[in-house]
Coordinates of C-alpha atoms in Angstrom, one line a residue:
G1 CA 0.1 0.3 -0.2
A2 CA 1.2 3.5 0.4
G3 CA 2.7 2.9 3.6
R4 CA 1.3 6.1 5.2
C5 CA 3.3 6.1 8.7
G6 CA 1.9 9.2 9.8
D7 CA -1.7 9.2 9.0
R8 CA -3.4 6.1 11.0
R9 CA -3.5 7.7 14.1
A10 CA -6.8 6.6 16.0
M11 CA -10.2 8.8 14.5
V12 CA -12.5 8.2 17.0
S13 CA -12.3 11.6 19.2
M14 CA -13.5 15.4 18.5
G15 CA -9.7 16.3 18.6
G16 CA -9.4 16.1 15.2
L17 CA -12.2 18.6 14.4
V18 CA -10.7 20.8 17.6
G19 CA -7.3 21.0 15.7
A20 CA -8.9 21.7 12.0
T21 CA -8.6 25.3 11.0
T22 CA -12.3 25.4 9.5
P23 CA -14.3 27.1 11.8
G24 CA -17.4 24.9 10.6
L25 CA -16.0 21.9 12.9
L26 CA -16.1 24.1 15.7
S27 CA -19.6 24.6 15.2
F28 CA -19.7 21.1 14.6
A29 CA -18.6 19.8 18.0
S30 CA -21.0 22.2 19.9
C31 CA -23.4 20.9 18.0
L32 CA -22.8 17.4 19.2
V33 CA -22.1 18.4 22.8
R34 CA -25.5 20.1 22.4
P35 CA -27.7 17.0 24.2
F36 CA -25.3 16.6 27.2
K37 CA -26.2 20.3 28.5
K38 CA -29.9 19.2 29.1
S39 CA -30.7 18.1 32.7
H40 CA -32.3 14.6 31.5
R41 CA -32.1 12.8 29.4
T42 CA -34.4 13.0 26.1
P43 CA -37.0 10.5 25.8
T44 CA -36.5 7.4 23.3
R45 CA -37.0 7.6 19.7
W46 CA -38.1 4.4 18.1
P47 CA -36.4 3.7 14.7
K48 CA -38.2 3.0 11.3
V49 CA -39.1 -0.3 11.1
G50 CA -40.4 -2.7 8.0
D51 CA -42.1 -0.3 5.3
A52 CA -41.3 2.5 6.9
R53 CA -37.8 2.3 6.2
D54 CA -36.1 4.7 3.4
G55 CA -34.7 2.4 0.5
M56 CA -33.3 3.0 -3.0
A57 CA -33.9 1.5 -6.1
P58 CA -31.3 -1.2 -7.2
T59 CA -29.0 0.2 -10.0
P60 CA -30.1 -1.7 -12.8
L61 CA -27.0 -3.8 -13.6
D62 CA -26.5 -2.4 -17.4
E63 CA -25.9 0.9 -15.2
V64 CA -23.5 -0.8 -13.1
D65 CA -21.7 -1.7 -16.2
A66 CA -21.7 1.9 -17.4
V67 CA -20.2 3.1 -13.7
V68 CA -17.7 0.9 -14.1
G69 CA -16.3 1.9 -17.4
A70 CA -16.6 5.0 -17.1
L71 CA -14.4 4.5 -13.4
R72 CA -12.0 2.6 -15.7
E73 CA -11.8 5.5 -18.0
K74 CA -10.6 7.8 -15.6
S75 CA -8.1 5.6 -13.3
A76 CA -5.5 6.7 -15.2
E77 CA -5.8 10.6 -14.4
W78 CA -6.9 9.7 -10.7
C79 CA -3.4 8.4 -10.8
R80 CA -1.7 11.2 -11.9
V81 CA -3.4 13.7 -9.9
P82 CA -0.7 15.3 -7.3
C83 CA -0.8 15.5 -3.6
G84 CA -1.8 19.2 -3.7
Q85 CA -4.7 18.5 -5.5
R86 CA -5.9 15.7 -3.8
A87 CA -5.4 17.7 -0.4
A88 CA -7.8 20.7 -2.1
M89 CA -10.1 17.9 -2.9
L90 CA -10.2 17.1 0.7
R91 CA -10.5 20.2 2.1
D92 CA -13.4 21.1 0.1
M93 CA -15.1 18.0 1.6
I94 CA -15.0 19.9 5.1
P95 CA -17.5 22.5 4.2
L96 CA -20.1 19.6 2.9
L97 CA -19.5 17.5 5.7
I98 CA -20.7 20.3 8.1
D99 CA -23.7 21.1 6.0
E100 CA -24.6 17.5 6.1
L101 CA -23.8 16.9 9.6
T102 CA -24.8 20.3 11.5
D103 CA -28.1 20.9 10.3
N104 CA -28.8 17.4 11.2
R105 CA -29.4 16.0 7.6
A106 CA -27.2 13.4 7.7
V107 CA -27.2 12.5 11.5
D108 CA -30.8 12.5 11.6
L109 CA -31.3 10.3 8.7
S110 CA -29.0 8.1 10.1
T111 CA -30.9 8.7 13.3
Q112 CA -34.5 8.0 12.3
H113 CA -33.6 4.1 11.4
K114 CA -31.2 3.3 14.1
G115 CA -33.1 5.6 17.0
S116 CA -31.6 7.0 19.7
Y117 CA -31.8 6.2 23.6
G118 CA -31.6 9.5 25.5
M119 CA -29.0 11.1 23.9
D120 CA -30.8 12.6 20.8
C121 CA -28.7 12.3 17.8
A122 CA -25.2 12.6 19.7
E123 CA -24.5 9.5 19.4
E124 CA -24.3 9.3 15.2
G125 CA -23.1 12.5 15.7
F126 CA -20.2 11.4 17.3
I127 CA -19.4 8.6 14.9
S128 CA -19.9 11.1 12.0
A129 CA -16.9 13.2 13.4
T130 CA -14.4 10.1 11.9
V131 CA -15.0 11.5 8.8
A132 CA -14.3 15.2 9.4
T133 CA -11.1 14.1 11.8
A134 CA -10.2 11.4 8.7
V135 CA -10.3 14.0 6.0
R136 CA -8.4 16.8 8.2
E137 CA -6.0 13.9 8.5
Y138 CA -5.7 12.4 5.2
A139 CA -5.5 16.6 3.8
E140 CA -2.4 17.0 6.2
T141 CA -1.1 14.1 5.0
M142 CA -1.5 15.0 1.5
E143 CA 0.0 18.9 2.3
A144 CA 3.1 16.6 3.5
G145 CA 3.8 14.8 0.1
A146 CA 2.0 11.5 1.3
R147 CA 5.0 11.2 4.0
P148 CA 4.3 13.2 6.8
K149 CA 6.8 12.5 9.8
P150 CA 6.1 10.6 12.5
I151 CA 7.0 11.2 16.0
G152 CA 9.8 8.5 16.1
V153 CA 11.0 5.3 15.1
T154 CA 12.5 2.8 17.3
T155 CA 13.9 -0.9 16.9
R156 CA 13.2 -3.5 19.3
P157 CA 15.4 -6.3 20.2
D158 CA 14.9 -8.2 17.6
G159 CA 14.7 -6.0 14.9
Q160 CA 11.7 -5.0 14.3
Q161 CA 11.1 -1.7 13.6
V162 CA 8.3 0.2 15.8
V163 CA 6.7 4.0 13.9
H164 CA 4.9 6.2 16.9
V165 CA 2.8 8.1 15.5
G166 CA 0.1 9.1 18.2
P167 CA -1.2 11.1 19.8
Q168 CA -0.2 14.2 18.7
G169 CA -1.2 17.8 20.1
V170 CA -2.7 19.1 23.0
V171 CA -5.9 18.1 22.3
E172 CA -5.4 14.3 21.0
N173 CA -3.5 13.7 24.0
M174 CA -6.2 14.9 26.2
V175 CA -8.4 12.8 24.5
F176 CA -5.8 10.2 25.2
P177 CA -4.0 9.9 27.9
G178 CA -1.3 7.6 28.9
A179 CA -2.2 6.1 25.4
R180 CA 0.8 5.7 22.6
H181 CA -0.5 4.6 19.1
E182 CA 2.3 2.9 16.9
L183 CA 2.7 0.9 14.2
W184 CA 4.9 -2.4 14.6
L185 CA 6.1 -3.0 11.0
K186 CA 6.8 -6.3 9.1
P187 CA 10.2 -8.0 10.0
G188 CA 12.7 -7.1 7.0
A189 CA 10.9 -3.8 6.0
A190 CA 13.3 -1.3 4.8
S191 CA 15.3 0.9 7.5
P192 CA 15.0 3.5 7.7
P193 CA 11.3 3.0 6.9
T194 CA 9.8 4.3 3.6
Q195 CA 6.4 5.9 3.2
G196 CA 4.3 7.0 0.3
K197 CA 5.1 3.8 -2.3
V198 CA 2.4 5.1 -5.0
Y199 CA 3.6 8.4 -4.6
R200 CA 7.1 8.1 -4.8
A201 CA 6.8 6.5 -8.2
A202 CA 4.2 9.2 -9.3
E203 CA 7.2 11.4 -8.4
Q204 CA 9.7 9.3 -10.5
G205 CA 7.5 9.4 -13.4
S206 CA 6.4 6.3 -13.1
P207 CA 2.5 6.8 -11.6
I208 CA 0.7 3.5 -10.6
N209 CA -2.6 3.2 -11.8
G210 CA -4.4 0.8 -9.5
G211 CA -7.4 0.7 -11.7
V212 CA -11.1 0.6 -10.5
S213 CA -11.9 -0.9 -7.2
C214 CA -15.4 -2.7 -5.7
V215 CA -16.2 -0.8 -2.1
L216 CA -19.0 -3.3 -0.7
G217 CA -20.0 -0.9 2.1
A218 CA -20.7 -1.7 5.6
G219 CA -24.3 -2.1 6.7
N220 CA -24.1 -1.2 10.4
Q221 CA -22.2 2.1 10.0
W222 CA -22.5 4.6 7.3
V223 CA -19.3 6.1 7.7
I224 CA -17.5 3.1 6.8
C225 CA -18.2 3.4 3.3
V226 CA -16.8 6.9 3.4
L227 CA -14.1 5.9 5.0
D228 CA -13.1 3.0 2.9
A229 CA -13.4 5.0 -0.2
L230 CA -10.8 8.2 1.1
H231 CA -8.8 4.6 1.5
V232 CA -8.9 3.5 -1.6
L233 CA -8.8 6.7 -3.5
L234 CA -5.4 7.5 -1.7
A235 CA -3.8 4.5 -0.2
E236 CA -4.5 2.3 -2.7
N237 CA -4.5 4.7 -5.9
R238 CA -7.8 3.3 -7.3
V239 CA -11.3 4.9 -8.1
A240 CA -14.0 3.6 -6.5
V241 CA -17.2 2.2 -7.5
I242 CA -19.3 2.0 -3.8
K243 CA -22.1 -0.4 -3.3
M244 CA -24.4 0.8 -0.3
N245 CA -25.6 -2.5 2.1
P246 CA -29.3 -2.5 1.5
V247 CA -29.4 -2.3 5.5
N248 CA -28.2 1.6 5.2
E249 CA -28.7 2.2 1.6
H250 CA -31.1 5.3 2.4
M251 CA -27.2 7.3 3.9
G252 CA -26.0 6.7 0.0
P253 CA -26.9 9.9 -1.3
A254 CA -25.9 12.0 2.0
C255 CA -22.1 9.7 1.7
R256 CA -21.8 10.9 -2.2
R257 CA -23.0 14.6 -1.3
M258 CA -19.8 14.4 0.8
L259 CA -17.6 12.7 -1.8
K260 CA -18.5 15.7 -3.9
P261 CA -15.3 16.8 -5.0
F262 CA -14.2 13.3 -6.2
V263 CA -17.3 12.5 -7.4
E264 CA -18.0 15.2 -9.8
R265 CA -14.3 14.7 -11.4
G266 CA -15.3 10.8 -11.8
F267 CA -13.2 9.4 -9.5
V268 CA -16.1 8.1 -7.2
E269 CA -19.6 6.5 -7.9
F270 CA -22.1 4.7 -5.7
V271 CA -24.4 1.8 -6.8
Y272 CA -27.2 0.1 -5.3
G273 CA -28.9 -3.2 -4.5
G274 CA -28.2 -6.1 -3.1
A275 CA -26.4 -10.1 -4.1
E276 CA -27.2 -9.6 -7.0
Q277 CA -25.9 -6.6 -7.6
G278 CA -23.2 -7.5 -5.7
I279 CA -22.1 -10.6 -7.7
H280 CA -22.3 -8.9 -10.8
L281 CA -19.5 -6.1 -9.6
T282 CA -17.6 -8.5 -7.9
G283 CA -17.3 -10.4 -10.7
H284 CA -16.5 -7.8 -13.2
E285 CA -13.8 -8.0 -15.6
G286 CA -13.5 -4.0 -15.2
V287 CA -13.2 -4.3 -11.5
D288 CA -9.1 -4.7 -10.8
A289 CA -9.8 -4.9 -6.8
I290 CA -12.4 -5.6 -4.1
H291 CA -12.9 -4.3 -0.6
M292 CA -15.8 -5.2 1.8
T293 CA -16.9 -5.2 5.4
G294 CA -19.5 -8.0 6.0
S295 CA -19.7 -11.4 6.8
G296 CA -17.6 -14.3 6.4
A297 CA -20.3 -15.9 4.2
T298 CA -20.0 -13.5 1.9
Y299 CA -16.4 -13.3 1.9
D300 CA -16.2 -16.9 0.9
A301 CA -18.7 -16.7 -1.6
I302 CA -16.4 -13.5 -3.0
M303 CA -13.4 -16.0 -3.0
W304 CA -14.7 -19.9 -3.3
G305 CA -17.9 -19.8 -4.2
G306 CA -19.5 -20.3 -0.6
T307 CA -18.6 -21.9 2.8
E308 CA -19.2 -25.3 1.4
A309 CA -17.1 -24.8 -1.5
K310 CA -14.2 -23.6 0.4
V311 CA -13.3 -26.5 2.8
K312 CA -13.6 -28.8 0.0
S313 CA -10.1 -30.4 -0.6
G314 CA -8.1 -28.6 -3.0
A315 CA -10.7 -26.0 -3.2
K316 CA -9.5 -23.3 -5.9
L317 CA -9.8 -19.3 -5.4
K318 CA -12.7 -18.1 -7.6
C319 CA -11.7 -15.0 -7.3
D320 CA -8.1 -13.6 -9.2
K321 CA -8.6 -10.0 -7.7
V322 CA -7.0 -8.1 -4.9
V323 CA -9.3 -8.4 -2.2
T324 CA -9.4 -6.6 1.3
A325 CA -11.7 -7.6 3.8
E326 CA -13.1 -6.9 7.5
L327 CA -15.1 -9.6 8.4
G328 CA -16.1 -8.5 12.4
C329 CA -14.8 -9.7 15.5
V330 CA -15.7 -11.6 19.0
T331 CA -13.9 -9.0 20.8
P332 CA -12.4 -9.8 23.9
W333 CA -11.7 -6.9 26.9
I334 CA -8.5 -8.2 29.3
I335 CA -9.6 -7.1 32.8
T336 CA -5.8 -7.4 34.6
P337 CA -6.1 -8.4 38.1
G338 CA -5.0 -5.8 40.7
E339 CA -5.5 -3.5 43.4
W340 CA -8.4 -1.6 41.4
S341 CA -10.1 1.4 43.5
D342 CA -14.1 1.4 43.4
D343 CA -13.9 4.7 41.0
A344 CA -11.5 2.4 38.6
I345 CA -14.3 -0.4 38.5
E346 CA -17.0 2.2 37.6
Y347 CA -15.0 3.3 35.2
H348 CA -14.1 0.9 33.5
A349 CA -17.5 -1.3 33.8
R350 CA -19.0 1.7 32.2
N351 CA -17.1 1.5 29.5
V352 CA -17.7 -2.6 29.1
V353 CA -21.3 -1.4 29.1
S354 CA -21.1 1.5 26.5
L355 CA -19.0 -0.3 24.0
M356 CA -21.7 -2.8 24.0
V357 CA -24.7 -1.4 23.6
N358 CA -23.4 1.3 20.8
N359 CA -25.3 0.7 17.8
S360 CA -27.2 -2.1 19.9
S361 CA -24.5 -4.1 19.8
H362 CA -24.5 -4.3 16.2
N363 CA -20.3 -3.4 15.7
C364 CA -17.3 -5.8 15.1
N365 CA -15.8 -4.1 18.0
A366 CA -18.7 -4.4 20.6
T367 CA -17.2 -5.5 24.0
K368 CA -18.1 -9.5 23.7
V369 CA -15.9 -11.6 26.1
L370 CA -14.9 -10.5 29.0
V371 CA -11.6 -12.2 30.0
T372 CA -11.0 -12.5 34.1
S373 CA -9.1 -13.9 36.7
A374 CA -10.4 -16.2 39.2
A375 CA -7.7 -15.1 41.8
W376 CA -8.9 -11.7 41.4
D377 CA -10.3 -10.8 44.7
K378 CA -12.0 -7.5 42.9
R379 CA -13.6 -9.8 39.9
S380 CA -17.1 -10.5 42.1
Q381 CA -17.2 -6.8 42.3
F382 CA -16.6 -5.6 38.8
L383 CA -19.3 -8.3 37.7
D384 CA -21.8 -6.6 39.5
T385 CA -21.2 -3.3 38.4
V386 CA -20.9 -4.5 34.8
R387 CA -24.4 -6.1 35.8
R388 CA -26.0 -2.9 37.4
I389 CA -24.7 -0.9 34.6
L390 CA -26.1 -3.0 32.0
S391 CA -29.7 -2.8 33.6
E392 CA -29.5 0.7 33.8
A393 CA -28.4 0.7 29.7
R394 CA -32.2 1.5 27.7
P395 CA -33.1 -1.0 25.5
R396 CA -32.6 -0.8 21.8
V397 CA -34.2 -2.2 18.8
A398 CA -32.0 -4.6 16.9
Y399 CA -32.3 -3.2 13.5
Y400 CA -30.1 -5.2 11.8
P401 CA -31.6 -8.5 10.0
G402 CA -30.3 -11.8 11.8
A403 CA -30.1 -10.1 15.3
E404 CA -33.0 -12.3 16.7
A405 CA -32.0 -15.2 15.0
N406 CA -28.3 -15.1 16.2
Y407 CA -29.5 -14.4 19.8
R408 CA -31.3 -17.6 19.6
K409 CA -28.6 -19.4 19.0
Y410 CA -26.5 -18.0 21.7
M411 CA -29.2 -18.5 24.1
A412 CA -29.6 -22.2 23.3
A413 CA -25.8 -22.3 23.9
Y414 CA -26.2 -20.5 27.3
P415 CA -29.6 -20.9 28.6
D416 CA -28.7 -20.0 32.2
A417 CA -27.4 -16.5 30.9
E418 CA -28.9 -13.8 32.7
I419 CA -31.3 -11.2 31.1
V420 CA -30.6 -8.4 32.5
G421 CA -32.9 -6.2 29.9
A422 CA -36.3 -6.7 28.8
K423 CA -38.2 -5.2 25.6
P424 CA -40.7 -2.3 26.4
A425 CA -44.0 -2.2 25.5
D426 CA -43.8 0.4 23.5
A427 CA -40.8 -0.8 21.4
K428 CA -41.5 -0.4 17.6
G429 CA -39.2 -3.2 16.0
P430 CA -37.7 -6.4 17.6
V431 CA -35.4 -5.9 20.8
V432 CA -32.9 -8.1 22.2
P433 CA -32.5 -7.9 25.8
W434 CA -28.9 -7.3 27.3
T435 CA -28.0 -10.6 28.4
F436 CA -25.1 -11.7 30.6
K437 CA -23.3 -15.2 30.7
T438 CA -20.6 -15.2 33.4
G439 CA -18.8 -17.9 35.1
L440 CA -17.4 -20.0 31.6
S441 CA -14.1 -21.6 32.1
A442 CA -11.4 -20.5 29.9
D443 CA -9.7 -24.2 29.7
D444 CA -13.4 -25.8 28.8
V445 CA -13.3 -22.7 25.8
E446 CA -9.6 -23.5 25.0
A447 CA -10.4 -27.2 24.7
G448 CA -13.1 -26.3 22.3
I449 CA -15.9 -27.2 24.8
N450 CA -18.9 -24.2 25.6
D451 CA -17.0 -22.3 23.1
T452 CA -19.7 -20.8 21.2
C453 CA -19.2 -17.4 23.1
C454 CA -15.1 -17.6 21.5
T455 CA -16.3 -19.1 17.6
F456 CA -19.7 -17.1 17.1
E457 CA -20.0 -13.3 16.2
P458 CA -23.4 -12.7 17.8
W459 CA -24.0 -9.3 16.6
C460 CA -26.7 -8.7 19.2
G461 CA -26.6 -7.7 22.9
V462 CA -25.4 -10.2 24.8
L463 CA -21.9 -10.2 27.1
S464 CA -20.1 -13.3 28.0
E465 CA -17.6 -13.8 31.0
V466 CA -14.2 -16.1 30.8
T467 CA -12.5 -16.9 33.7
V468 CA -8.8 -18.1 33.6
P469 CA -8.6 -20.1 36.5
A470 CA -6.2 -19.1 39.2
D471 CA -2.1 -20.3 39.3
P472 CA -2.2 -23.5 41.9
A473 CA 2.1 -22.7 41.8
A474 CA 1.3 -18.9 42.5
G475 CA -0.8 -19.3 45.7
G476 CA -1.8 -16.5 47.9
D477 CA 0.9 -14.5 46.0
A478 CA -1.2 -11.7 44.0
G479 CA 1.4 -10.5 41.7
A480 CA 2.5 -14.3 41.1
Q481 CA -1.0 -14.8 40.2
I482 CA -1.1 -11.3 37.9
K483 CA 2.0 -12.8 36.0
G484 CA 0.3 -16.8 35.6
F485 CA -3.1 -14.6 34.4
L486 CA -1.1 -12.8 31.7

């Protein structure tokens, strides 16, 4: 790829907004914090369900062909667009973002389809901030010739190089106190590390034409579609056709408006539809690369023609294109035992629950497995705190297709799991109650016994605890138990 060392800092905070020079971003920040100034939480806003949901007409296949053909004609032009012009196009995106987000156009539309649970539209507002932060950082990267200077580079004893990239600046250090963001390069990487391969090639008179990339958008977070498009354009040097996921295709026009500087010049275009359009695009002779965010089953269908075909002896790849994919995760939180204060337990338990309930738990980084030590004397207190905070969280509509079926599968594996939440009488749509299963054995899970919690991504509001047994050799030595746990 482009090897961008300096522009992969975390993009989940308001730091990028405050650090930007565009006054509109400060207005956007004010918009996001406004709901928190209220003396009490706002009422629940249930999302649109069923026929009430907005949709987009599927793009006919001949129009899909035309889009791919038009993009293909533009790929040679795109690979020759210099960093300065790319930076200007990115800067031109910022007022478009502000227009979409501060007037509650995109944010409110997304909230209508996901619901709002006591924070007005702030949850969708904060996730939208990642786009503004990314655009600013990409612009700064282009302004640095695609080779921004990292904070520093160190070498591990085994020779592996580590690039220190963040946090940078006052705001990022305030948002991420005590954090250190690093890129660990592959062993044997050039020393000193290089950056911006495609941009170095262009400077040397041999621009790399990446061709056309098909981006299969994420259905859970519309911002990923915009971020993936920017990555394909700027890191891979490809033009992009973006197929929105049917779950959030209503956000496609807003995403297109945000990317207007690239759309107007013919470097990005959007199409809509389901499996028919996806299959057509991923097999299209005019598409050189595929990037997808979705399920393992979809990936297997692209690569092998299905999961069954994949597991057959001697199975051959069906797809010969460059494919990158983000296929979800059963995200663990390792709770290191120690002398935790009551405040620390409250703080970290709230973080655990916050990440679990966000977006109705339809996130690949939602908290799914707590890993604890059976020897930790604060374990019960921590679990009770998680349980209490989870019980206080408002129930949410599980808007993503398949969530209820996933919940039934989880409960079939753990019928004694504790149901902490309940379905409100006025809920519009399916509600998966917050559910907590504790006391699973790490030894059993490692042996493949009772391991559904670690081998199945539930994509709904469940949380499991896996306990590492005490180290008999450590006895009552707390320090030795911590060492054994780690």
